[in-house]
C-alpha cells in the first residue's frame, strides 16, 4: 500500500505543479492526469494506514489529490471533511516531521484553522535554515501560499 500512496502523492503533486516550470500544458495530458489522479484517490479512499505514519501519508496524498483534481462525483467535499477528521485523529500521534508539516499545511488549506498553521510553523522553526531540503523549502512555500490565499466557502443569500 505504501507504493500506491507514494504514487498517488507524486501524481497529484505533479498535477498541482503542471506547467509551473514553463512547459506548455496540453489539454489531453491535463485531462488524463486529472482522471488518473481522481480514480487513484477513489481507489485508496476506503483504506486505512496500519501505522500513524502510513495513515498520515494516506490522508495527505488523498487531500492533495482531491485538491488537485477538477472532477467531483458530488461527494468530494464529504470525502475531504472525512479526511480532515481522520487527520485530526492521527496528527497527535506523529512526531514533529516533514510529513506532519505537510499534513498540517494541507489540513489548514481546507479548513483555514489557524491552530494547524501555527503548529506547522512551530515545527518549521526548529529546522536548520542553512540545511533545508528541497521538500522542506517546498512545503514552507506552499504553507505561505495557503495562508496568503485563503478561499473560504461562503453561502450567499439572494
C-alpha positions as semicolon CSV with decimal commas, in nm:
position;residue;x (nm);y (nm);z (nm)
1;X;0,000;0,000;0,000
2;X;0,290;0,241;0,066
3;X;0,386;0,237;-0,302
4;X;0,026;0,318;-0,403
5;X;0,019;0,608;-0,157
6;X;0,354;0,739;-0,287
7;X;0,234;0,706;-0,647
8;X;-0,085;0,898;-0,570
9;X;0,107;1,174;-0,389
10;X;0,356;1,203;-0,673
11;X;0,087;1,211;-0,941
12;X;-0,128;1,462;-0,751
13;X;0,172;1,684;-0,681
14;X;0,269;1,668;-1,049
15;X;-0,085;1,773;-1,141
16;X;-0,072;2,065;-0,898
17;X;0,256;2,189;-1,043
18;X;0,183;2,111;-1,409
19;X;0,321;2,388;-1,629
20;X;0,486;2,578;-1,346
21;X;0,827;2,502;-1,497
22;X;0,733;2,687;-1,815
23;X;0,645;2,382;-2,021
24;X;0,317;2,400;-2,209
25;X;0,010;2,225;-2,072
26;X;-0,175;2,012;-2,321
27;X;-0,545;1,951;-2,266
28;X;-0,524;1,578;-2,330
29;X;-0,240;1,536;-2,078
30;X;-0,416;1,755;-1,822
31;X;-0,743;1,564;-1,861
32;X;-0,575;1,223;-1,849
33;X;-0,373;1,314;-1,540
34;X;-0,682;1,456;-1,366
35;X;-0,882;1,142;-1,434
36;X;-0,597;0,912;-1,324
37;X;-0,537;1,101;-1,000
38;X;-0,906;1,114;-0,917
39;X;-0,954;0,742;-0,987
40;X;-0,645;0,653;-0,781
41;X;-0,780;0,865;-0,495
42;X;-1,118;0,694;-0,505
43;X;-0,948;0,352;-0,501
44;X;-0,746;0,441;-0,190
45;X;-1,016;0,643;-0,014
46;X;-1,171;0,347;0,168
47;X;-0,840;0,217;0,302
48;X;-0,663;0,299;0,628
49;X;-0,298;0,301;0,719
50;X;-0,167;0,038;0,958
51;X;0,065;0,284;1,136
52;X;0,019;0,652;1,221
53;X;0,279;0,744;0,957
54;X;0,107;0,539;0,686
55;X;-0,234;0,679;0,783
56;X;-0,091;1,033;0,773
57;X;0,069;0,971;0,433
58;X;-0,259;0,831;0,304
59;X;-0,462;1,127;0,433
60;X;-0,208;1,370;0,292
61;X;-0,200;1,203;-0,050
62;X;-0,579;1,197;-0,068
63;X;-0,610;1,562;0,038
64;X;-0,355;1,665;-0,226
65;X;-0,532;1,453;-0,488
66;X;-0,877;1,594;-0,416
67;X;-0,733;1,944;-0,409
68;X;-0,559;1,896;-0,744
69;X;-0,840;1,738;-0,942
70;X;-1,125;1,905;-1,124
71;X;-1,354;1,603;-1,102
72;X;-1,626;1,568;-0,842
73;X;-1,878;1,289;-0,813
74;X;-2,094;1,507;-0,589
75;X;-1,932;1,380;-0,269
76;X;-1,587;1,536;-0,293
77;X;-1,644;1,780;-0,006
78;X;-1,769;1,493;0,213
79;X;-1,452;1,298;0,131
80;X;-1,239;1,599;0,222
81;X;-1,423;1,651;0,553
82;X;-1,381;1,282;0,638
83;X;-1,008;1,309;0,562
84;X;-0,982;1,616;0,785
85;X;-1,146;1,419;1,066
86;X;-0,907;1,127;1,013
87;X;-0,612;1,366;1,002
88;X;-0,713;1,526;1,332
89;X;-0,703;1,181;1,492
90;X;-0,359;1,091;1,355
91;X;-0,178;1,427;1,389
92;X;-0,124;1,398;1,768
93;X;0,038;1,057;1,713
94;X;0,305;1,194;1,476
95;X;0,644;1,319;1,581
96;X;0,748;1,662;1,453
97;X;0,850;1,586;1,094
98;X;0,818;1,689;0,733
99;X;0,519;1,454;0,700
100;X;0,345;1,621;0,992
101;X;0,410;1,970;0,850
102;X;0,275;1,862;0,510
103;X;-0,040;1,717;0,664
104;X;-0,089;2,023;0,885
105;X;-0,047;2,252;0,583
106;X;-0,296;2,066;0,366
107;X;-0,547;2,040;0,651
108;X;-0,504;2,414;0,701
109;X;-0,561;2,474;0,328
110;X;-0,900;2,302;0,355
111;X;-1,013;2,433;0,694
112;X;-0,827;2,763;0,749
113;X;-0,788;2,658;1,113
114;X;-0,511;2,885;1,242
115;X;-0,400;2,634;1,506
116;X;-0,292;2,396;1,226
117;X;-0,086;2,668;1,061
118;X;0,069;2,767;1,395
119;X;0,166;2,408;1,473
120;X;0,327;2,374;1,130
121;X;0,525;2,694;1,190
122;X;0,635;2,569;1,532
123;X;0,789;2,263;1,368
124;X;0,935;2,463;1,078
125;X;1,103;2,698;1,326
126;X;1,304;2,404;1,462
127;X;1,455;2,330;1,119
128;X;1,813;2,437;1,047
129;X;1,758;2,707;0,784
130;X;2,107;2,656;0,640
131;X;2,042;2,288;0,565
132;X;1,684;2,281;0,434
133;X;1,591;2,008;0,190
134;X;1,404;2,082;-0,131
135;X;1,092;1,923;0,024
136;X;1,117;2,147;0,331
137;X;1,151;2,460;0,119
138;X;0,861;2,348;-0,096
139;X;0,619;2,292;0,194
140;X;0,722;2,622;0,352
141;X;0,631;2,798;0,026
142;X;0,305;2,604;-0,005
143;X;0,204;2,690;0,351
144;X;0,281;3,056;0,288
145;X;0,071;3,041;-0,029
146;X;-0,218;2,878;0,159
147;X;-0,201;3,147;0,428
148;X;-0,191;3,432;0,178
149;X;-0,464;3,296;-0,050
150;X;-0,740;3,166;0,175
151;X;-1,066;3,099;-0,003
152;X;-1,339;3,023;0,243
153;X;-1,670;2,880;0,131
154;X;-1,939;3,137;0,171
155;X;-2,310;3,096;0,117
156;X;-2,472;3,396;-0,047
157;X;-2,840;3,465;0,011
158;X;-3,032;3,612;-0,276
